[in-house]
Coordinates of N, CA and C in Angstrom, one line a residue:
X1 N 10.3 17.5 20.9 CA 9.0 17.8 21.6 C 8.8 16.9 22.8
X2 N 8.1 17.4 23.8 CA 7.9 16.7 25.0 C 6.8 15.7 24.9
X3 N 6.8 14.7 25.8 CA 5.7 13.7 25.8 C 4.3 14.4 26.0
X4 N 4.3 15.4 26.8 CA 3.0 16.1 27.1 C 2.5 16.8 25.8
X5 N 3.4 17.4 25.0 CA 3.1 18.0 23.8 C 2.5 17.0 22.8
X6 N 3.2 15.8 22.7 CA 2.8 14.8 21.8 C 1.4 14.3 22.2
X7 N 1.2 14.1 23.4 CA -0.1 13.7 23.9 C -1.2 14.7 23.5
X8 N -0.9 16.0 23.6 CA -1.9 17.0 23.2 C -2.2 16.9 21.8
X9 N -1.2 16.7 20.9 CA -1.4 16.6 19.5 C -2.3 15.3 19.2
X10 N -2.0 14.2 19.9 CA -2.8 13.0 19.7 C -4.2 13.2 20.1
X11 N -4.4 14.0 21.1 CA -5.8 14.2 21.6 C -6.6 15.1 20.6
X12 N -5.9 16.0 19.9 CA -6.5 16.8 18.9 C -6.8 16.0 17.7
X13 N -5.9 15.1 17.3 CA -6.2 14.2 16.2 C -7.4 13.3 16.5
X14 N -7.5 12.8 17.7 CA -8.6 11.9 18.1 C -9.9 12.6 18.0
X15 N -9.9 13.9 18.2 CA -11.1 14.7 18.2 C -11.5 15.2 16.8
X16 N -10.7 14.8 15.8 CA -11.0 15.2 14.4 C -10.6 16.7 14.1
X17 N -9.7 17.3 15.0 CA -9.3 18.7 14.8 C -8.2 18.8 13.8
X18 N -7.9 20.0 13.3 CA -6.8 20.2 12.3 C -5.5 20.1 13.0
X19 N -4.5 19.4 12.4 CA -3.2 19.3 12.8 C -2.2 19.3 11.6
X20 N -1.0 19.6 11.8 CA 0.0 19.7 10.7 C 1.0 18.6 10.6
X21 N 1.7 18.5 9.5 CA 2.7 17.5 9.3 C 3.8 17.6 10.4
X22 N 4.2 18.8 10.7 CA 5.3 19.0 11.7 C 4.8 18.5 13.1
X23 N 3.5 18.8 13.4 CA 3.0 18.4 14.7 C 2.9 16.9 14.8
X24 N 2.7 16.2 13.7 CA 2.5 14.8 13.8 C 3.8 14.0 13.5
X25 N 4.9 14.7 13.2 CA 6.1 14.1 12.8 C 6.6 13.0 13.8
X26 N 6.3 13.1 15.1 CA 6.8 12.2 16.1 C 6.2 10.8 15.8
X27 N 5.2 10.6 15.0 CA 4.6 9.3 14.7 C 5.3 8.6 13.6
X28 N 6.3 9.2 13.0 CA 7.0 8.6 11.8 C 7.5 7.2 12.0
X29 N 7.9 6.9 13.2 CA 8.5 5.6 13.5 C 7.4 4.5 13.3
X30 N 6.1 4.9 13.3 CA 5.1 3.9 13.1 C 4.8 3.6 11.6
X31 N 5.4 4.3 10.7 CA 5.3 4.0 9.3 C 6.0 2.7 8.9
X32 N 5.4 1.9 8.1 CA 5.9 0.6 7.7 C 6.3 0.6 6.2
X33 N 7.0 1.7 5.8 CA 7.3 2.0 4.4 C 8.2 0.8 3.8
X34 N 9.2 0.5 4.5 CA 10.1 -0.5 4.0 C 9.5 -1.9 3.9
X35 N 8.7 -2.2 4.9 CA 8.0 -3.5 4.9 C 6.9 -3.6 3.8
X36 N 6.3 -2.5 3.5 CA 5.3 -2.4 2.4 C 6.0 -2.6 1.1
X37 N 7.1 -1.9 0.9 CA 7.9 -2.1 -0.3 C 8.3 -3.6 -0.5
X38 N 8.8 -4.2 0.6 CA 9.2 -5.6 0.5 C 8.0 -6.5 0.1
X39 N 6.9 -6.2 0.7 CA 5.7 -7.1 0.4 C 5.3 -7.0 -1.1
X40 N 5.3 -5.7 -1.6 CA 4.9 -5.5 -3.0 C 5.9 -6.1 -3.9
X41 N 7.1 -6.5 -3.5 CA 8.1 -7.1 -4.4 C 8.5 -8.5 -4.0
X42 N 7.6 -9.1 -3.2 CA 7.8 -10.5 -2.8 C 7.1 -11.5 -3.8
X43 N 7.8 -12.5 -4.3 CA 7.2 -13.4 -5.4 C 6.0 -14.1 -4.8
X44 N 5.0 -14.3 -5.7 CA 3.8 -15.0 -5.3 C 3.9 -16.3 -4.6
X45 N 5.0 -17.0 -4.9 CA 5.2 -18.3 -4.3 C 5.7 -18.3 -2.8
X46 N 6.1 -17.1 -2.4 CA 6.6 -17.0 -1.0 C 5.5 -16.6 0.0
X47 N 4.6 -17.5 0.2 CA 3.4 -17.3 1.0 C 3.8 -17.0 2.4
X48 N 4.7 -17.7 3.0 CA 5.1 -17.5 4.4 C 5.7 -16.2 4.6
X49 N 6.6 -15.8 3.7 CA 7.2 -14.4 3.8 C 6.1 -13.3 3.7
X50 N 5.2 -13.5 2.8 CA 4.1 -12.5 2.7 C 3.3 -12.4 4.0
X51 N 3.0 -13.5 4.5 CA 2.3 -13.5 5.8 C 3.1 -12.8 6.9
X52 N 4.3 -13.1 7.0 CA 5.2 -12.5 8.1 C 5.3 -11.0 7.9
X53 N 5.3 -10.6 6.6 CA 5.4 -9.1 6.3 C 4.0 -8.5 6.7
X54 N 2.9 -9.1 6.4 CA 1.6 -8.5 6.8 C 1.5 -8.4 8.3
X55 N 2.0 -9.3 9.0 CA 2.0 -9.2 10.5 C 2.9 -8.1 11.0
X56 N 4.0 -7.8 10.3 CA 4.9 -6.7 10.6 C 4.3 -5.4 10.2
X57 N 3.5 -5.3 9.2 CA 3.0 -4.1 8.6 C 1.8 -3.6 9.4
X58 N 0.8 -4.5 9.6 CA -0.5 -4.0 10.1 C -0.6 -4.1 11.6
X59 N -1.6 -3.3 12.1 CA -1.8 -3.3 13.6 C -2.3 -4.7 14.1
X60 N -3.2 -5.4 13.3 CA -3.6 -6.7 13.5 C -4.0 -7.4 12.2
X61 N -3.9 -8.7 12.1 CA -4.2 -9.4 10.9 C -4.9 -10.7 11.3
X62 N -6.0 -11.0 10.7 CA -6.8 -12.2 11.0 C -6.2 -13.4 10.2
X63 N -6.9 -14.5 10.2 CA -6.5 -15.7 9.5 C -7.0 -15.7 8.1
X64 N -6.3 -16.4 7.2 CA -6.7 -16.6 5.8 C -6.8 -15.3 5.1
X65 N -5.9 -14.4 5.3 CA -5.9 -13.0 4.7 C -5.2 -13.1 3.3
X66 N -5.9 -12.5 2.3 CA -5.3 -12.4 1.0 C -5.3 -10.9 0.6
X67 N -4.1 -10.4 0.3 CA -4.0 -9.0 -0.1 C -3.0 -9.1 -1.3
X68 N -3.6 -8.8 -2.5 CA -2.8 -8.8 -3.7 C -2.0 -7.6 -3.9
X69 N -0.7 -7.7 -4.2 CA 0.1 -6.5 -4.4 C -0.1 -6.0 -5.8
X70 N 0.2 -4.7 -6.0 CA 0.7 -3.8 -5.0 C -0.4 -3.2 -4.1
X71 N -0.1 -2.9 -2.9 CA -1.0 -2.1 -2.1 C -0.2 -0.9 -1.5
X72 N -0.9 0.1 -0.9 CA -0.2 1.3 -0.4 C -0.8 1.6 0.9
X73 N 0.0 2.2 1.8 CA -0.5 2.6 3.1 C 0.4 3.7 3.6
X74 N -0.2 4.7 4.2 CA 0.6 5.8 4.8 C 1.4 5.3 6.0
X75 N 0.7 4.5 6.9 CA 1.4 3.9 8.0 C 1.4 2.4 8.0
X76 N 0.2 1.8 7.8 CA 0.1 0.4 7.8 C -0.2 -0.1 9.2
X77 N 0.5 0.5 10.2 CA 0.3 0.1 11.6 C -1.1 0.5 12.2
X78 N -1.8 1.4 11.5 CA -3.1 1.8 11.9 C -4.3 1.0 11.3
X79 N -3.9 0.0 10.5 CA -4.9 -0.9 9.8 C -5.1 -2.2 10.5
X80 N -6.3 -2.6 10.7 CA -6.7 -3.8 11.4 C -7.6 -4.7 10.5
X81 N -7.1 -5.9 10.1 CA -7.8 -6.7 9.2 C -8.4 -8.0 9.9
X82 N -9.7 -8.3 9.7 CA -10.3 -9.5 10.2 C -9.9 -10.7 9.5
X83 N -10.6 -11.8 9.9 CA -10.4 -13.1 9.2 C -11.0 -13.1 7.8
X84 N -10.5 -13.9 6.9 CA -11.0 -14.2 5.6 C -11.2 -12.9 4.8
X85 N -10.2 -12.0 4.9 CA -10.2 -10.7 4.2 C -9.6 -11.0 2.8
X86 N -10.2 -10.4 1.8 CA -9.6 -10.4 0.5 C -9.5 -8.9 -0.1
X87 N -8.3 -8.5 -0.4 CA -8.1 -7.2 -1.0 C -7.4 -7.3 -2.3
X88 N -8.0 -6.8 -3.3 CA -7.5 -6.9 -4.7 C -6.4 -5.8 -4.9
X89 N -5.8 -5.8 -6.1 CA -4.7 -4.9 -6.4 C -5.0 -3.4 -6.2
X90 N -4.0 -2.7 -5.9 CA -4.0 -1.2 -5.8 C -5.0 -0.7 -4.7
X91 N -5.0 -1.4 -3.6 CA -5.8 -1.0 -2.5 C -4.9 0.0 -1.7
X92 N -5.5 1.2 -1.4 CA -4.8 2.3 -0.7 C -5.4 2.5 0.6
X93 N -4.6 2.5 1.7 CA -5.0 2.8 3.0 C -4.4 4.2 3.4
X94 N -5.1 5.2 3.5 CA -4.6 6.5 4.1 C -5.0 6.4 5.6
X95 N -4.1 5.8 6.3 CA -4.4 5.4 7.7 C -3.7 6.3 8.7
X96 N -3.9 7.6 8.7 CA -3.3 8.4 9.7 C -4.0 8.1 11.1
X97 N -5.2 7.6 11.1 CA -5.8 7.0 12.3 C -6.4 5.7 11.9
X98 N -7.1 5.0 12.8 CA -7.5 3.6 12.6 C -8.4 3.4 11.4
X99 N -8.1 2.3 10.6 CA -9.0 1.7 9.7 C -9.2 0.3 10.2
X100 N -10.5 -0.1 10.6 CA -10.8 -1.4 11.1 C -11.7 -2.1 10.2
X101 N -11.3 -3.3 9.7 CA -12.0 -4.1 8.8 C -12.4 -5.4 9.4
X102 N -13.7 -5.8 9.3 CA -14.1 -7.0 9.9 C -13.8 -8.3 9.2
X103 N -14.5 -9.3 9.5 CA -14.3 -10.7 8.9 C -15.1 -10.8 7.6
X104 N -14.6 -11.5 6.7 CA -15.3 -11.9 5.5 C -15.5 -10.7 4.5
X105 N -14.6 -9.7 4.6 CA -14.7 -8.5 3.8 C -14.0 -8.7 2.5
X106 N -14.6 -8.3 1.3 CA -14.0 -8.4 0.0 C -13.9 -6.9 -0.6
X107 N -12.7 -6.6 -1.1 CA -12.5 -5.3 -1.7 C -11.9 -5.5 -3.1
X108 N -12.5 -4.9 -4.0 CA -12.2 -5.0 -5.4 C -11.0 -4.1 -5.8
X109 N -10.5 -4.1 -7.0 CA -9.3 -3.4 -7.4 C -9.5 -1.8 -7.3
X110 N -8.3 -1.2 -6.9 CA -8.2 0.3 -7.0 C -9.2 1.0 -6.1
X111 N -9.3 0.5 -4.9 CA -10.1 1.1 -3.8 C -9.2 2.0 -2.9
X112 N -9.7 3.1 -2.5 CA -9.0 4.0 -1.5 C -9.9 4.2 -0.3
X113 N -9.2 3.9 0.9 CA -9.8 4.1 2.2 C -9.0 5.2 2.8
X114 N -9.6 6.4 2.9 CA -8.8 7.5 3.4 C -9.5 8.1 4.7
X115 N -8.7 8.1 5.8 CA -9.2 8.6 7.1 C -8.9 10.1 7.1
X116 N -8.3 10.7 6.2 CA -7.8 12.1 6.3 C -8.3 13.0 5.2
X117 N -8.7 14.2 5.6 CA -9.1 15.2 4.6 C -8.3 16.5 5.0
X118 N -8.6 17.6 4.2 CA -7.9 18.8 4.4 C -8.9 20.0 4.5
X119 N -8.6 21.0 5.3 CA -9.5 22.2 5.4 C -9.7 22.8 4.0
X120 N -10.9 23.5 3.8 CA -11.2 24.1 2.6 C -10.4 25.4 2.4
X121 N -10.2 26.2 3.4 CA -9.4 27.4 3.2 C -7.9 27.2 3.1
X122 N -7.2 27.7 2.1 CA -5.8 27.4 1.9 C -4.9 27.8 3.0
X123 N -5.3 28.8 3.8 CA -4.4 29.2 4.9 C -4.4 28.2 6.0
X124 N -5.3 27.3 6.0 CA -5.4 26.2 7.0 C -4.7 24.9 6.5
X125 N -4.2 25.0 5.2 CA -3.5 23.8 4.7 C -2.0 24.0 4.7
X126 N -1.5 25.1 5.3 CA -0.1 25.3 5.5 C 0.5 24.2 6.3
X127 N 1.7 23.7 5.9 CA 2.4 22.6 6.5 C 1.5 21.3 6.5
X128 N 0.8 21.2 5.3 CA -0.1 20.0 5.1 C -1.1 19.9 6.2
X129 N -1.7 21.0 6.6 CA -2.8 20.9 7.6 C -3.9 19.9 7.2
X130 N -4.4 19.1 8.2 CA -5.3 18.1 7.8 C -6.1 17.7 9.1
X131 N -7.1 16.9 8.9 CA -7.9 16.3 10.0 C -8.1 14.8 9.6
X132 N -8.3 14.0 10.7 CA -8.4 12.6 10.4 C -9.6 12.0 11.3
X133 N -10.3 11.1 10.7 CA -11.4 10.4 11.5 C -11.3 8.9 11.0
X134 N -11.5 8.0 12.0 CA -11.4 6.5 11.7 C -12.5 6.0 10.7
X135 N -12.1 5.0 10.0 CA -13.1 4.2 9.2 C -13.3 2.9 9.8
X136 N -14.6 2.4 9.7 CA -14.9 1.1 10.2 C -15.7 0.4 9.1
X137 N -15.2 -0.8 8.7 CA -16.0 -1.6 7.7 C -16.3 -2.9 8.4
X138 N -17.6 -3.2 8.6 CA -18.1 -4.3 9.4 C -18.0 -5.6 8.6
X139 N -18.3 -6.7 9.2 CA -18.2 -8.0 8.6 C -19.0 -8.2 7.3
X140 N -18.4 -8.9 6.4 CA -19.1 -9.4 5.2 C -19.5 -8.3 4.2
X141 N -18.8 -7.2 4.3 CA -19.0 -6.1 3.3 C -18.3 -6.4 2.0
X142 N -18.9 -6.0 0.9 CA -18.2 -6.1 -0.4 C -18.1 -4.7 -1.0
X143 N -16.9 -4.3 -1.3 CA -16.7 -3.0 -1.9 C -16.2 -3.1 -3.3
X144 N -16.9 -2.5 -4.3 CA -16.6 -2.6 -5.7 C -15.4 -1.8 -6.1
X145 N -15.0 -2.0 -7.4 CA -13.8 -1.3 -7.9 C -13.9 0.2 -7.9
X146 N -12.7 0.8 -7.7 CA -12.6 2.3 -7.8 C -13.5 3.1 -6.8
X147 N -13.8 2.4 -5.7 CA -14.6 3.1 -4.6 C -13.6 4.0 -3.8
X148 N -14.1 5.1 -3.3 CA -13.3 6.0 -2.4 C -14.2 6.1 -1.1
X149 N -13.6 5.7 0.0 CA -14.3 5.8 1.3 C -13.7 6.9 2.1
X150 N -14.4 7.9 2.5 CA -13.9 9.1 3.1 C -13.9 9.0 4.7
X151 N -13.2 10.0 5.3 CA -13.0 10.0 6.8 C -14.3 9.8 7.5
X152 N -14.3 9.0 8.6 CA -15.4 8.9 9.5 C -16.5 8.0 9.1
X153 N -16.3 7.3 8.0 CA -17.4 6.5 7.5 C -17.4 5.1 8.1
X154 N -18.6 4.6 8.4 CA -18.8 3.2 8.9 C -19.7 2.5 7.9
X155 N -19.3 1.4 7.4 CA -20.1 0.6 6.4 C -20.6 -0.6 7.2
X156 N -22.0 -0.7 7.2 CA -22.6 -1.7 8.1 C -22.5 -3.2 7.5
X157 N -22.8 -4.1 8.4 CA -22.7 -5.5 8.1 C -23.3 -5.9 6.8
X158 N -22.6 -6.7 6.0 CA -23.2 -7.3 4.8 C -23.5 -6.4 3.7
X159 N -23.2 -5.1 3.8 CA -23.6 -4.2 2.7 C -22.6 -4.3 1.5
X160 N -23.1 -3.8 0.4 CA -22.4 -3.8 -0.9 C -22.3 -2.3 -1.4
X161 N -21.1 -1.9 -1.7 CA -20.8 -0.6 -2.3 C -20.5 -0.7 -3.8
X162 N -21.3 -0.1 -4.6 CA -21.2 -0.2 -6.0 C -19.9 0.5 -6.6
X163 N -19.4 -0.1 -7.7 CA -18.2 0.4 -8.3 C -18.2 1.9 -8.6
X164 N -17.1 2.6 -8.3 CA -17.0 4.0 -8.6 C -17.6 4.9 -7.6
X165 N -18.1 4.4 -6.5 CA -18.8 5.2 -5.6 C -17.9 6.1 -4.7
X166 N -18.3 7.2 -4.2 CA -17.6 8.0 -3.3 C -18.5 8.0 -2.0
X167 N -18.0 7.3 -1.0 CA -18.8 7.1 0.3 C -18.4 8.2 1.3
X168 N -19.3 9.1 1.4 CA -19.0 10.3 2.3 C -19.8 10.3 3.6
X169 N -20.7 9.3 3.7 CA -21.5 9.1 4.9 C -21.7 7.7 5.2
X170 N -22.0 7.3 6.4 CA -22.1 5.9 6.8 C -23.2 5.2 6.1
X171 N -23.0 3.9 5.9 CA -24.0 3.1 5.2 C -24.6 2.1 6.2
X172 N -25.9 1.9 6.2 CA -26.5 1.0 7.2 C -26.2 -0.5 6.8
X173 N -26.4 -1.4 7.7 CA -26.2 -2.9 7.3 C -27.2 -3.4 6.3
X174 N -26.7 -4.4 5.6 CA -27.6 -5.2 4.6 C -28.3 -4.3 3.6
X175 N -27.5 -3.4 3.0 CA -28.0 -2.6 1.9 C -27.1 -2.6 0.7
X176 N -27.6 -2.2 -0.4 CA -26.8 -1.9 -1.6 C -26.8 -0.4 -1.8
X177 N -25.6 0.1 -1.8 CA -25.4 1.6 -2.0 C -24.4 1.9 -3.1
X178 N -24.7 3.0 -3.8 CA -23.8 3.3 -4.9 C -24.0 4.8 -5.3
X179 N -23.0 5.3 -6.1 CA -23.2 6.6 -6.6 C -22.2 7.6 -6.0
X180 N -22.2 8.8 -6.5 CA -21.4 9.9 -6.0 C -22.3 11.1 -5.8
X181 N -22.6 11.4 -4.5 CA -22.2 10.7 -3.3 C -23.0 9.4 -3.2
X182 N -22.4 8.4 -2.5 CA -23.0 7.1 -2.4 C -24.2 7.2 -1.5
X183 N -25.3 6.5 -2.1 CA -26.6 6.5 -1.4 C -27.2 5.1 -1.5
X184 N -27.9 4.7 -0.5 CA -28.6 3.4 -0.5 C -29.7 3.4 -1.6
X185 N -29.6 2.3 -2.4 CA -30.6 2.1 -3.4 C -31.6 1.0 -3.1
X186 N -31.2 0.1 -2.2 CA -32.2 -0.9 -1.8 C -31.6 -1.8 -0.7
X187 N -32.5 -2.5 0.0 CA -32.1 -3.5 1.0 C -31.6 -4.8 0.3
X188 N -30.8 -5.5 1.1 CA -30.5 -6.9 0.7 C -31.4 -7.8 1.4
X189 N -32.1 -8.6 0.6 CA -33.2 -9.5 1.2 C -32.9 -10.9 0.8
X190 N -33.8 -11.8 1.3 CA -33.7 -13.2 0.9 C -33.9 -13.5 -0.5
X191 N -34.5 -12.6 -1.3 CA -34.6 -12.7 -2.7 C -33.2 -12.8 -3.4
X192 N -32.3 -12.1 -2.8 CA -30.9 -12.1 -3.3 C -30.2 -13.4 -3.2
X193 N -30.8 -14.3 -2.4 CA -30.2 -15.7 -2.3 C -30.2 -16.4 -3.7
X194 N -31.1 -16.0 -4.6 CA -31.2 -16.7 -5.9 C -30.5 -15.9 -7.0
X195 N -30.1 -14.7 -6.7 CA -29.5 -13.8 -7.7 C -28.2 -14.5 -8.2
X196 N -28.0 -14.5 -9.5 CA -26.9 -15.1 -10.2 C -26.7 -16.6 -10.1
X197 N -27.7 -17.2 -9.4 CA -27.6 -18.7 -9.3 C -28.7 -19.3 -10.1
X198 N -29.9 -18.7 -10.1 CA -31.0 -19.2 -10.9 C -31.5 -18.1 -11.8
X199 N -31.2 -18.3 -13.1 CA -31.5 -17.2 -14.1 C -33.0 -17.1 -14.3
X200 N -33.4 -15.8 -14.2 CA -34.8 -15.5 -14.5 C -34.9 -14.2 -15.3
X201 N -36.1 -14.0 -15.9 CA -36.2 -12.9 -16.8 C -35.9 -11.5 -16.2
X202 N -36.1 -11.4 -14.9 CA -35.9 -10.1 -14.3 C -34.5 -9.9 -13.7
X203 N -33.6 -10.9 -13.8 CA -32.3 -10.8 -13.2 C -31.5 -9.6 -13.7
X204 N -31.7 -9.3 -15.1 CA -30.9 -8.2 -15.7 C -31.4 -6.9 -15.4
X205 N -32.6 -6.8 -14.7 CA -33.3 -5.5 -14.5 C -33.1 -5.0 -13.0
X206 N -32.5 -5.8 -12.2 CA -32.5 -5.5 -10.8 C -31.4 -4.4 -10.6
X207 N -31.9 -3.2 -10.1 CA -31.0 -2.1 -9.8 C -30.0 -2.5 -8.7
X208 N -28.7 -2.3 -8.8 CA -27.8 -2.6 -7.8 C -27.2 -4.0 -7.9
X209 N -27.6 -4.8 -8.9 CA -26.9 -6.2 -9.0 C -25.5 -6.0 -9.5
X210 N -25.3 -5.1 -10.5 CA -24.0 -4.9 -11.1 C -23.3 -3.9 -10.3
X211 N -22.5 -4.3 -9.3 CA -21.9 -3.3 -8.4 C -20.4 -3.4 -8.3
X212 N -19.8 -4.5 -8.8 CA -18.4 -4.7 -8.6 C -17.5 -4.2 -9.7

């Protein structure tokens, strides 16, 4: 394929239009499959090797990054991690386009961040027809266990996503959101500064406290 053809495909991908596996095959060199395998099989004590592998896998990596293996990524090179990131086991990045994660983000076990979906009509899924839209997770977000974040979603600063949620639309900053589909249940306020630190009679009754 010519450079002009590849640029045309990339433009369609950037617009969120349908493209096929064959059309996107020229991007295969950006997949970090071998490095991901190596990371997932690196002993816990080899912190420097793990760090060097993360730098080789991801598009950018902040300081003090913790990512517990195993993790999975379609490319790896389309993922950008901020400072003080913590990712628990079985984190999956479907990163056909960018996934950008800010500083101080915590992600619980078995979370999937998928930038890619497929058309509803089967005739449009020939040759793995698909569309992709970037995901943005802003600073200081906490995502609970078994959450799925779908294409094009932005999760705002400081927000919390409850365990088991399917996030199909963007979530505003400083809110607790949960459910399938994920919806905001309340704001995060200064009252939450005492939650779990000073026991009171109403602590067990607050909707959205048990999210992880």
